[in-house]
Coordinates of C-alpha atoms in Angstrom, one line a residue:
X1 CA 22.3 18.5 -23.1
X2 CA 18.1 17.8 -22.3
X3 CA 17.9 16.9 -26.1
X4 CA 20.5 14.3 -25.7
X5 CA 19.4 13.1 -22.4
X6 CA 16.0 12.3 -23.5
X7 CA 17.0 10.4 -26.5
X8 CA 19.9 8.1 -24.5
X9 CA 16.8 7.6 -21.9
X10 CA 14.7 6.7 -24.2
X11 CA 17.0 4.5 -26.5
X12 CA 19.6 3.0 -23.4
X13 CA 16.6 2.8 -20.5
X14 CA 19.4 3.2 -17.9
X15 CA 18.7 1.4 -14.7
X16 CA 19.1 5.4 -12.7
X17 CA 19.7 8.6 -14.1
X18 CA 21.9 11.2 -13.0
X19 CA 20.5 14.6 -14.3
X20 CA 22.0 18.2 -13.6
X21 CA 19.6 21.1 -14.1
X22 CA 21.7 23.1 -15.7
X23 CA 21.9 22.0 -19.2
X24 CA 22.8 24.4 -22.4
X25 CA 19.1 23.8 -24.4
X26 CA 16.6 23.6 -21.8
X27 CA 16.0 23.3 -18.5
X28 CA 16.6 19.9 -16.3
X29 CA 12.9 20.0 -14.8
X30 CA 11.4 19.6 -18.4
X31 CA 13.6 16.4 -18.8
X32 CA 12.2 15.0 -15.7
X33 CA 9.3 15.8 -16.5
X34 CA 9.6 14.2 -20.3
X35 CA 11.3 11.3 -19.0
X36 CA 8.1 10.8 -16.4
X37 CA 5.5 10.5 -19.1
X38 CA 6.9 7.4 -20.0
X39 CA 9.3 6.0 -17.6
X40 CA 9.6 5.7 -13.7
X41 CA 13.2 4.8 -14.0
X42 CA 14.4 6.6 -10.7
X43 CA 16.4 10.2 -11.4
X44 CA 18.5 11.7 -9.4
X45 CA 19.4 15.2 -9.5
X46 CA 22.8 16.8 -8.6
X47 CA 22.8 20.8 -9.2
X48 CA 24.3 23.6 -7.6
X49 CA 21.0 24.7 -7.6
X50 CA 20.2 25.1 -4.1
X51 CA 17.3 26.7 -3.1
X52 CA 14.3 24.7 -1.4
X53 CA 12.2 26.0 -4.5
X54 CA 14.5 24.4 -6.9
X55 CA 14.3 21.2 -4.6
X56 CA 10.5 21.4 -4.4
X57 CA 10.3 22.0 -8.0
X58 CA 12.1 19.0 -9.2
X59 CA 10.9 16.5 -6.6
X60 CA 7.3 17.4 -7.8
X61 CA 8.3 17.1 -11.7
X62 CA 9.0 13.2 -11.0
X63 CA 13.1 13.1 -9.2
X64 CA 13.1 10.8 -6.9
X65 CA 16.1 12.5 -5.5
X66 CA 17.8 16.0 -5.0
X67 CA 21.5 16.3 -4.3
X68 CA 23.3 20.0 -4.1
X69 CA 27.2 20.6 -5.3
X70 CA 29.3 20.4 -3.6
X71 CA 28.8 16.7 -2.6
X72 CA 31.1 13.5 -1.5
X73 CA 31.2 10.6 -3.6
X74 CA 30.4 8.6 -1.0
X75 CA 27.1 10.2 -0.4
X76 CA 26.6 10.0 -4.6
X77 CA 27.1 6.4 -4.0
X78 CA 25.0 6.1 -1.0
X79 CA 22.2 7.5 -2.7
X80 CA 22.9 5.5 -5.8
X81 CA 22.7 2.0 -3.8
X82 CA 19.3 3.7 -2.3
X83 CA 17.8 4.3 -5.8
X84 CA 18.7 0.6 -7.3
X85 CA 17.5 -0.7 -3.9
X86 CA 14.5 0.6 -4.8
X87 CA 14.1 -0.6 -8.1
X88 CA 15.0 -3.9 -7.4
X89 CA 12.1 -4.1 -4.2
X90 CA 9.5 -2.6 -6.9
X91 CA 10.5 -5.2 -9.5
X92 CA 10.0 -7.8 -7.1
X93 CA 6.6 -7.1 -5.4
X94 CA 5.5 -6.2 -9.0
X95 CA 6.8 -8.5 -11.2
X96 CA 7.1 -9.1 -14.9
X97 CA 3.6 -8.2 -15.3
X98 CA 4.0 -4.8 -14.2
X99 CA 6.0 -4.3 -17.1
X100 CA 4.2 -5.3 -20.0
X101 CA 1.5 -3.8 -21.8
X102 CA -1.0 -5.9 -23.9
X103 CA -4.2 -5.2 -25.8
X104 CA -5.3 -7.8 -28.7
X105 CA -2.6 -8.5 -31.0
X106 CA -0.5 -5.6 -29.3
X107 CA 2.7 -6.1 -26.7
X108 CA 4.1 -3.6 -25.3
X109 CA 7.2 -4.7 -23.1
X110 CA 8.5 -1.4 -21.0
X111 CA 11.7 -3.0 -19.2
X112 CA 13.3 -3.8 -23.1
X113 CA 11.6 -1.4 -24.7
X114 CA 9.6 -3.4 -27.6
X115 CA 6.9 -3.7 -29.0
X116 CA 5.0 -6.7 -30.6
X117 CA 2.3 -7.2 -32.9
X118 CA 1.1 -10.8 -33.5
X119 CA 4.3 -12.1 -31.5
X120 CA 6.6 -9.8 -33.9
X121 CA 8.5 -7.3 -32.8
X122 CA 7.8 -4.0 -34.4
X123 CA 10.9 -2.0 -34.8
X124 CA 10.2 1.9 -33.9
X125 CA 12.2 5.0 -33.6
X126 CA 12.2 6.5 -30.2
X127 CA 9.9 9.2 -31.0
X128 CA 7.5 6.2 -31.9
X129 CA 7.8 4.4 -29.2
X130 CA 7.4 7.2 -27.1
X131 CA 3.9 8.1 -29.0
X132 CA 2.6 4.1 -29.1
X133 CA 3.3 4.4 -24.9
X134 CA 1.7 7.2 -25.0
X135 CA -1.3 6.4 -26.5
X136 CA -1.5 2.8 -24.2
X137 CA -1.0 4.2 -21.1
X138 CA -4.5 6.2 -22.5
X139 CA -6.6 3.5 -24.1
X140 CA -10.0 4.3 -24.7
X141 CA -9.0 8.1 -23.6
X142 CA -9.7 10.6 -26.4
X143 CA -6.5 12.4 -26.5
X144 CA -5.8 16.1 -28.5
X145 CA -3.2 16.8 -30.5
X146 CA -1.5 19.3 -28.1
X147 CA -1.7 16.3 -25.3
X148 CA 0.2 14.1 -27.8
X149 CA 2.7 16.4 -28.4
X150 CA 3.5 18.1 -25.0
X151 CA 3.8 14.0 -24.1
X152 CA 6.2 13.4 -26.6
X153 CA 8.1 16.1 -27.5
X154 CA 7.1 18.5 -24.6
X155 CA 5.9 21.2 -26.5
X156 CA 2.3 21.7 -27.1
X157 CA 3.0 24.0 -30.8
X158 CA 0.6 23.5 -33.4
X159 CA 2.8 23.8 -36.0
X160 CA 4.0 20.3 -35.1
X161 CA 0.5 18.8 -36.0
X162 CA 1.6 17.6 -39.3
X163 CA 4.8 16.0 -37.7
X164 CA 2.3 14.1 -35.4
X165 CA 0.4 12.9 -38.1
X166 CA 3.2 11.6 -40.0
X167 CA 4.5 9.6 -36.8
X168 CA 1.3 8.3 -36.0
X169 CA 0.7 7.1 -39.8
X170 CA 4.1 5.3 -39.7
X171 CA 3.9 3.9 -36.1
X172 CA 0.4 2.3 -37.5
X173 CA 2.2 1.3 -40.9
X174 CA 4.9 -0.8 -39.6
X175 CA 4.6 -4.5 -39.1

């Protein structure tokens, strides 16, 4: 399921991620489009789905690749080998700097997935981490509380202000 997905992304950062666009509580284009808020690990859609809008629609939302059912393995794989390829020539032309976030006593390091304050890692639920990525891939930005939560959670509903607040307070909290 999308709920699930997003949470294994989040908590497992998977080197690729195979993503079907049918799934039971939302639809596969919000996941990608979650996932690309805060990640650029390369997704890969296979669906049965297989109109050119479909395509279109999921190759704008952030997939880096589109492949209709019925398919061969051996394509699957092909395409697989293709995706790492890519990650690993991005790694390499970026390197470890690409990947790490800092801003006074703040480290933010996006291929393990901590975060540091003062050289200690801060331990943070997903929904945390999410938000503190979030808000420093925005610094300085002035950022509303329907931007915060269509980020995180994908749905812009004020009733989830208070929810906000409360991960925001304990995100700042822990040391």
């Amino acid at each position: 399921n999308g709920a699930g997905a997003l949470l294994e992304a989040a908590s497992a950062r998977p080197d690729v991620i195979l993503l079907d666009l049918g799934l039971p509580d939302m639809d596969g284009i919000d996941v990608i489009r979650k996932i690309r808020g805060w990640s650029n690990v390369p997704i890969l859609v296979v669906s049965a789905r297989s109109d050119d809008t479909d395509k279109v629609s999921a190759l704008d939302a952030g997939a880096d690749d589109y492949l209709t059912k019925p398919f061969s393995v051996e394509e699957l794989l092909a395409r697989l080998r293709v995706a790492l390829r890519r990650v690993r020539y991005d790694t390499s032309r970026a390197g470890d700097q690409a990947s790490i976030y800092e801003n006074g006593e703040l480290r933010i390091d996006y291929a393990a997935g901590c975060v540091y304050r003062g050289g200690t890692e801060i331990h943070l639920t997903p929904i945390e981490y999410k938000l503190i990525c979030v808000l420093a891939k925005n610094t300085g930005k002035v950022l509303t509380h329907n931007y915060l939560l269509n980020e995180v959670w994908g749905s812009p509903a004020a009733s989830d202000t208070p929810s906000l607040r409360v991960f925001i307070g304990n995100a700042a909290q822990k040391n």
